[in-house]
Coordinates of C-alpha atoms in Angstrom, one line a residue:
Chain T
M28 CA 68.6 14.4 160.5
A29 CA 67.2 11.6 162.6
S30 CA 68.9 13.0 165.4
V31 CA 66.5 15.4 165.4
Q32 CA 63.1 13.3 165.8
E33 CA 63.2 12.2 169.9
Q34 CA 64.4 9.0 170.9
T35 CA 62.2 7.1 172.8
I36 CA 63.1 4.2 174.4
L37 CA 60.7 1.2 177.1
R38 CA 62.4 0.0 179.5
D39 CA 61.3 -2.6 182.4
P40 CA 60.9 -0.6 185.8
Q41 CA 63.0 -3.0 187.7
L42 CA 65.9 -1.7 185.6
F43 CA 65.8 1.0 188.3
Y44 CA 64.9 -1.9 191.8
W45 CA 67.9 -4.3 190.8
I46 CA 70.9 -1.9 189.5
L47 CA 70.3 1.7 190.3
F48 CA 69.3 1.2 193.8
P49 CA 71.7 -1.3 193.9
I50 CA 75.3 0.4 192.8
T51 CA 74.0 3.6 194.9
I52 CA 73.7 1.6 198.2
V53 CA 77.0 0.1 197.6
M54 CA 78.5 3.2 196.8
V55 CA 77.5 5.0 200.3
L56 CA 77.8 1.9 201.5
T57 CA 81.6 2.0 200.2
G58 CA 81.9 5.6 201.1
I59 CA 80.8 4.9 204.9
L60 CA 83.0 2.0 205.6
R61 CA 86.0 3.2 203.9
H62 CA 85.6 6.5 206.3
Y63 CA 85.9 3.5 209.3
A64 CA 88.5 1.7 208.3
T65 CA 90.7 4.6 207.5
V66 CA 89.8 5.8 211.3
L67 CA 91.0 2.4 212.2
M68 CA 93.8 2.1 210.3
Q69 CA 95.6 5.0 211.2
S70 CA 98.2 3.8 213.9
A71 CA 98.7 6.1 217.1
P72 CA 101.1 8.6 217.5
Q73 CA 104.5 7.0 218.6
K74 CA 106.1 7.7 221.6
Q75 CA 108.9 10.2 220.7
D76 CA 112.2 11.1 222.3
I77 CA 112.5 13.8 224.6
R78 CA 114.9 14.8 222.1
A79 CA 113.4 15.0 219.5
I80 CA 110.6 17.0 220.5
R81 CA 112.6 19.6 222.1
E82 CA 114.4 20.2 218.4
Q83 CA 111.1 20.1 216.2
R84 CA 109.8 22.4 219.4
N85 CA 112.7 24.6 219.2
L86 CA 112.5 24.6 215.6
L87 CA 108.5 26.1 215.6
H88 CA 109.3 28.2 218.6
G89 CA 111.4 30.0 216.0
I90 CA 109.1 30.0 213.4
A91 CA 106.5 30.8 215.5
L92 CA 108.5 34.2 216.5
R93 CA 109.4 35.1 212.4
T94 CA 105.2 34.8 211.8
N95 CA 104.3 37.0 214.6
L96 CA 107.2 40.0 215.0
N97 CA 104.9 42.6 214.5
Q98 CA 102.6 41.9 218.1
L99 CA 106.4 41.8 220.0
S100 CA 107.2 45.9 220.9
L101 CA 111.1 45.9 219.1
S102 CA 113.5 45.7 221.8
S103 CA 111.1 41.7 223.2
F104 CA 111.4 40.5 220.2
T105 CA 115.6 41.5 219.7
A106 CA 116.1 39.7 222.6
R107 CA 114.2 36.6 221.9
K108 CA 115.6 36.9 217.9
N109 CA 119.5 36.9 219.8
Y110 CA 118.6 34.4 222.5
L111 CA 117.5 31.9 219.7
V112 CA 119.7 32.5 216.5
A113 CA 122.6 32.0 219.2
A114 CA 121.3 28.5 220.1
Y115 CA 120.6 27.5 216.1
N116 CA 123.5 28.5 215.0
R117 CA 125.9 26.5 218.2
G118 CA 123.0 23.7 217.6
E119 CA 122.2 23.1 221.0
F120 CA 118.9 21.7 220.5
L121 CA 119.7 18.9 217.8
K122 CA 118.2 16.0 219.3
D123 CA 122.1 14.4 218.7
Q124 CA 125.0 16.8 218.9
E125 CA 127.8 14.8 217.9
N126 CA 126.4 14.1 214.6
K127 CA 126.2 17.7 213.7
G128 CA 128.0 18.2 210.4
K129 CA 127.4 14.4 209.0
P130 CA 124.6 13.6 206.0
P131 CA 121.6 12.5 207.1
A132 CA 120.6 9.1 207.7
N133 CA 119.0 6.8 205.5
P134 CA 115.4 7.8 205.4
M135 CA 114.7 3.3 204.2
T136 CA 116.0 2.4 207.8
D137 CA 114.9 5.2 210.2
P138 CA 111.8 3.7 211.8
A139 CA 110.3 6.7 212.0
G140 CA 110.1 6.6 208.5
M141 CA 109.4 3.9 208.2
D142 CA 105.4 4.5 209.6
Q143 CA 104.8 7.4 207.7
M144 CA 105.7 5.8 204.7
M145 CA 103.0 2.6 205.4
N146 CA 100.8 5.1 206.7
M147 CA 100.8 6.8 203.1
L148 CA 100.7 3.0 201.4
K149 CA 97.3 2.1 203.9
G150 CA 96.0 5.1 202.6
N151 CA 96.6 4.7 199.2
M152 CA 95.5 1.1 199.1
A153 CA 91.8 2.0 200.9
M154 CA 91.2 4.2 198.2
M155 CA 92.4 1.9 195.1
V156 CA 90.8 -1.1 196.4
P157 CA 87.1 -0.3 196.5
Q158 CA 87.8 1.6 193.5
T159 CA 89.3 -0.9 191.8
L160 CA 86.0 -4.0 193.0
I161 CA 83.2 -1.8 192.3
M162 CA 84.4 -0.7 188.7
G163 CA 84.8 -4.6 188.1
W164 CA 81.2 -5.7 190.2
I165 CA 79.9 -2.8 187.4
N166 CA 81.7 -4.8 184.0
A167 CA 80.9 -7.4 185.5
F168 CA 77.4 -7.7 186.2
F169 CA 75.8 -4.7 184.1
S170 CA 76.7 -3.3 181.2
G171 CA 75.3 -4.3 178.0
F172 CA 72.3 -2.2 177.9
V173 CA 71.0 0.9 179.0
I174 CA 69.3 2.0 182.0
M175 CA 68.8 5.7 182.4
K176 CA 68.2 9.1 180.1
L177 CA 70.1 11.8 181.3
P178 CA 68.5 15.2 181.5
F179 CA 71.0 17.3 179.6
P180 CA 72.7 16.3 176.4
L181 CA 76.4 15.5 175.7
T182 CA 78.8 15.3 172.8
I183 CA 79.1 12.8 171.5
R184 CA 83.1 11.6 172.0
F185 CA 81.2 10.0 175.5
K186 CA 79.4 7.5 173.3
S187 CA 82.2 5.3 173.6
M188 CA 82.9 5.5 177.3
L189 CA 79.3 6.3 178.9
Q190 CA 77.4 3.7 176.5
S191 CA 80.4 1.3 176.6
G192 CA 78.6 -2.9 175.8
V193 CA 76.0 -1.2 173.7
M194 CA 76.9 -1.7 169.8
T195 CA 74.1 1.0 168.7
R196 CA 75.5 3.4 166.2
D197 CA 72.5 6.0 166.5
M198 CA 71.7 5.8 169.8
D199 CA 71.3 9.3 172.1
V200 CA 74.3 9.8 174.1
R201 CA 71.6 10.6 176.5
W202 CA 70.3 7.1 177.0
V203 CA 73.4 5.6 179.2
S204 CA 74.0 2.3 180.7
S205 CA 75.4 2.2 185.1
L206 CA 78.9 2.8 184.3
S207 CA 78.0 6.1 183.9
W208 CA 75.4 6.3 187.1
Y209 CA 78.0 5.2 189.0
F210 CA 80.5 7.7 187.7
L211 CA 78.0 10.3 188.6
N212 CA 77.7 8.7 191.9
L213 CA 81.1 8.9 192.5
F214 CA 81.4 12.6 192.0
G215 CA 77.9 13.5 193.6
L216 CA 77.6 11.7 196.8
R217 CA 79.8 13.6 199.1
P218 CA 77.1 16.1 200.2
V219 CA 75.7 12.6 201.9
F220 CA 78.7 11.6 203.5
S221 CA 79.2 14.9 204.5
F222 CA 75.9 14.4 206.4
I223 CA 76.3 11.1 207.5
L224 CA 80.0 11.3 208.7
G225 CA 80.7 14.9 209.3
N226 CA 82.8 16.9 207.4
D227 CA 86.1 15.9 208.2
N228 CA 85.2 12.1 206.7
A229 CA 87.9 10.1 204.6
A230 CA 84.7 8.4 202.5
D231 CA 85.1 10.2 199.4
Q232 CA 87.4 9.3 196.7
M233 CA 87.6 11.8 195.3
A234 CA 88.7 14.3 197.9
A235 CA 91.0 11.5 198.4
Q236 CA 92.7 11.5 194.6
M237 CA 93.1 15.3 195.4
G238 CA 94.7 15.0 199.0
G239 CA 96.7 12.1 197.9
M240 CA 98.5 14.0 194.9
N241 CA 101.1 16.1 197.4
P242 CA 101.0 13.8 200.4
A243 CA 104.4 16.0 201.2
A244 CA 102.3 19.0 202.6
G245 CA 101.4 18.1 205.6
A246 CA 104.2 16.8 207.1
G247 CA 106.6 18.1 204.9
M248 CA 108.3 20.4 208.0
F249 CA 110.3 17.0 210.0
A250 CA 110.4 14.8 206.8
P251 CA 112.6 12.0 207.4
G252 CA 115.8 12.3 205.5
Q253 CA 116.6 16.2 206.2
D254 CA 119.6 18.0 208.2
P255 CA 117.9 19.0 211.3
H256 CA 121.2 21.3 211.7
K257 CA 120.8 22.9 208.0
M258 CA 117.0 23.8 209.1
F259 CA 117.8 25.7 212.4
L260 CA 120.6 27.2 210.4
A261 CA 118.2 27.8 207.8
E262 CA 115.9 29.5 210.4
A263 CA 118.2 31.5 212.1
E264 CA 119.0 33.6 208.7
N265 CA 115.1 33.6 208.5
L266 CA 114.9 35.4 211.9
E267 CA 117.3 37.5 211.0
V268 CA 116.0 39.0 207.8
V269 CA 113.1 39.6 209.2
G270 CA 114.6 41.2 211.9
G271 CA 115.4 44.4 209.8
Q272 CA 111.3 44.5 208.5
H273 CA 110.2 45.1 212.1
E274 CA 106.9 47.2 212.7
W275 CA 105.1 47.4 215.7
V276 CA 101.4 47.0 215.1
L277 CA 101.1 49.3 219.0
D278 CA 103.0 52.7 216.6
G279 CA 100.2 55.1 216.5
V280 CA 97.2 53.3 218.5
I281 CA 96.4 55.6 220.1
E282 CA 95.5 57.9 216.8
R283 CA 94.1 55.3 215.1
L284 CA 92.0 55.0 218.1
L285 CA 91.1 58.4 218.8
A286 CA 90.3 58.6 214.7
A287 CA 88.3 55.5 215.3
H288 CA 86.3 57.1 217.7
N289 CA 85.6 60.7 216.2
Chain U
M13 CA 96.3 50.5 196.9
T14 CA 100.0 49.6 198.2
T15 CA 101.8 46.3 198.6
A16 CA 102.5 47.6 202.3
A17 CA 99.6 49.3 203.0
E18 CA 97.6 46.1 202.1
E19 CA 100.0 44.1 204.3
R20 CA 99.8 47.2 207.3
E21 CA 96.3 46.6 206.9
L22 CA 95.8 43.1 207.6
L23 CA 98.3 43.0 210.5
L24 CA 95.8 45.6 212.0
N25 CA 93.0 44.3 211.3
P26 CA 94.1 40.1 211.1
V27 CA 92.6 37.2 209.5
V28 CA 92.2 34.0 211.7
P29 CA 92.3 30.8 209.1
E30 CA 89.9 29.2 211.7
N31 CA 87.2 31.6 211.4
V32 CA 87.5 31.7 207.6
L33 CA 87.6 28.2 207.4
H34 CA 84.3 28.1 210.0
N35 CA 82.5 30.3 207.7
T36 CA 83.7 28.4 204.6
K37 CA 82.3 25.3 205.7
T38 CA 78.8 26.7 206.8
V39 CA 78.2 27.7 203.1
T40 CA 79.5 24.9 201.9
D41 CA 77.3 22.7 203.6
I42 CA 74.2 25.0 202.9
R43 CA 74.7 24.6 199.8
S44 CA 75.5 21.0 199.1
L45 CA 71.9 20.0 201.2
T46 CA 70.4 22.6 198.7
G47 CA 72.5 21.7 195.2
S48 CA 70.4 18.6 196.4
L49 CA 67.2 19.6 196.9
F50 CA 67.3 21.6 193.9
G51 CA 68.5 18.4 191.8
V52 CA 65.5 16.8 192.4
A53 CA 62.7 19.1 192.9
A54 CA 64.0 19.9 188.8
G55 CA 64.1 16.3 188.3
I56 CA 60.2 16.1 189.1
L57 CA 59.6 19.5 187.5
G58 CA 61.1 17.1 184.2
L59 CA 63.5 20.2 183.4
E60 CA 65.7 19.4 180.3
S61 CA 69.5 20.4 179.7
Y62 CA 69.9 24.5 179.4
W63 CA 66.7 25.2 181.9
G64 CA 68.1 22.8 184.6
F65 CA 71.5 24.4 184.5
I66 CA 69.6 28.1 185.1
F67 CA 67.2 26.7 187.5
Y68 CA 70.6 25.7 189.5
L69 CA 71.9 28.6 188.9
V70 CA 69.0 31.1 189.5
G71 CA 68.0 28.8 193.4
S72 CA 71.8 29.4 194.0
C73 CA 71.1 32.9 194.3
V74 CA 68.0 33.1 196.4
V75 CA 69.8 30.4 198.8
S76 CA 73.0 33.4 198.1
A77 CA 69.9 35.6 199.1
F78 CA 69.0 34.2 201.8
M79 CA 72.5 33.4 203.7
V80 CA 73.2 37.3 203.5
A81 CA 69.8 38.5 204.9
L82 CA 69.2 35.4 207.6
N83 CA 73.1 34.0 208.3
T84 CA 74.6 38.0 207.8
G85 CA 73.1 39.7 209.2
G86 CA 72.6 41.7 206.1
R87 CA 77.0 42.4 206.5
P88 CA 78.5 39.8 204.4
E89 CA 81.6 41.2 204.5
R90 CA 81.8 41.4 208.1
Y91 CA 82.1 37.1 207.2
F92 CA 84.5 36.8 204.0
R93 CA 86.6 39.0 202.3
G94 CA 84.4 41.5 199.4
K95 CA 80.7 41.1 199.4
S96 CA 80.4 39.1 196.2
E97 CA 82.3 36.0 198.4
I98 CA 79.1 35.0 199.9
W99 CA 77.6 35.2 195.9
T100 CA 79.9 33.0 194.6
T101 CA 81.7 30.1 197.1
E102 CA 80.9 26.8 196.0
V103 CA 78.5 27.6 193.0
V104 CA 79.8 25.7 189.9
S105 CA 82.4 24.2 190.9
G106 CA 82.9 21.5 194.2
S107 CA 80.5 19.6 195.7
S108 CA 76.7 21.8 195.6
M109 CA 77.1 20.7 191.4
A110 CA 77.5 17.1 191.3
G111 CA 75.3 16.7 194.2
F112 CA 72.7 19.0 191.7
I113 CA 73.5 17.1 188.8
L114 CA 73.0 13.4 190.4
T115 CA 69.6 13.9 192.0
W116 CA 68.5 15.5 189.0
T117 CA 69.4 12.5 187.2
L118 CA 67.7 10.1 189.3
F119 CA 64.5 11.7 189.8
F120 CA 64.1 12.8 185.8
G121 CA 65.1 8.9 185.4
L122 CA 62.7 7.9 188.2
L123 CA 59.7 10.0 187.2
R124 CA 60.5 11.4 184.0
V125 CA 61.6 8.8 181.4

């Protein structure tokens, strides 16, 4: 087998100065640009109607009470719960009381919903455009020759991807073209970004893609198109359910304290 | 321990998400910095294939030992759930490994080939 013998290829050191470093620098600068573009493109949160805020806050009040119920004594929990459940069922906190039973408005016509969608679209654009541009740039300028040798072996399956444009059948897969250096940068530059820009940066493309999988996770609570009255009714039911499992944390605290200090 | 007892324990000693996030962030920062530096070292030493990854794992263990000794004062269970979490967080998956491979490849290519 020919593969036993080590393949050596003489390369011009200029390859490093004119390919490796430019790609790295461009990737880092693109990440920084992405970060600042994302920061700049975020539109400031709009001032909301006082009634809309009241609706949201009161729903969050119920959720907070439900999650922290054990911090309260049974009597004070029951008092809060009774007040909230009664108000929820009456629909007291609703933004527009007369629309209680009607289906929600079309999210496409709601200006708040439009705004949210615009933000999502901008985030996707900031991710897709540089990625496409850089891949195209690398393919246009730097394809067709190998630039480096990986320090670890890969299976033959990677050959078509990592040696794209190099038409040699027998070359070891460890010799790779510039596109694979691009991929390494794509995955490995996150530490660099977090040291340049801090931890909450928007520079990393891979992280942005992971986050892009579920864009509804953060904004899902008050997404347009949901009937707030239904949410209030569901929350009232939840409060009633957890009310049966109440167990105060301060029950038996004296015994625990004494046991801890014995 | 039954589920009810576990829940009760969690109520008496609650886990604050902000603190957990901060501790994990600290570990991640240390790991990604040291991961990149290990890559530089491995590239300069000219390690290949398995030896590079073994070097990375051994180095990560050393870093974990330092974190246990210096950052947590020898008591990682005060900052993490369980004693083993600080040894395994962010070692194999995550940005630390990717940074290691990046700098390893770069310095290997610059110096050895």
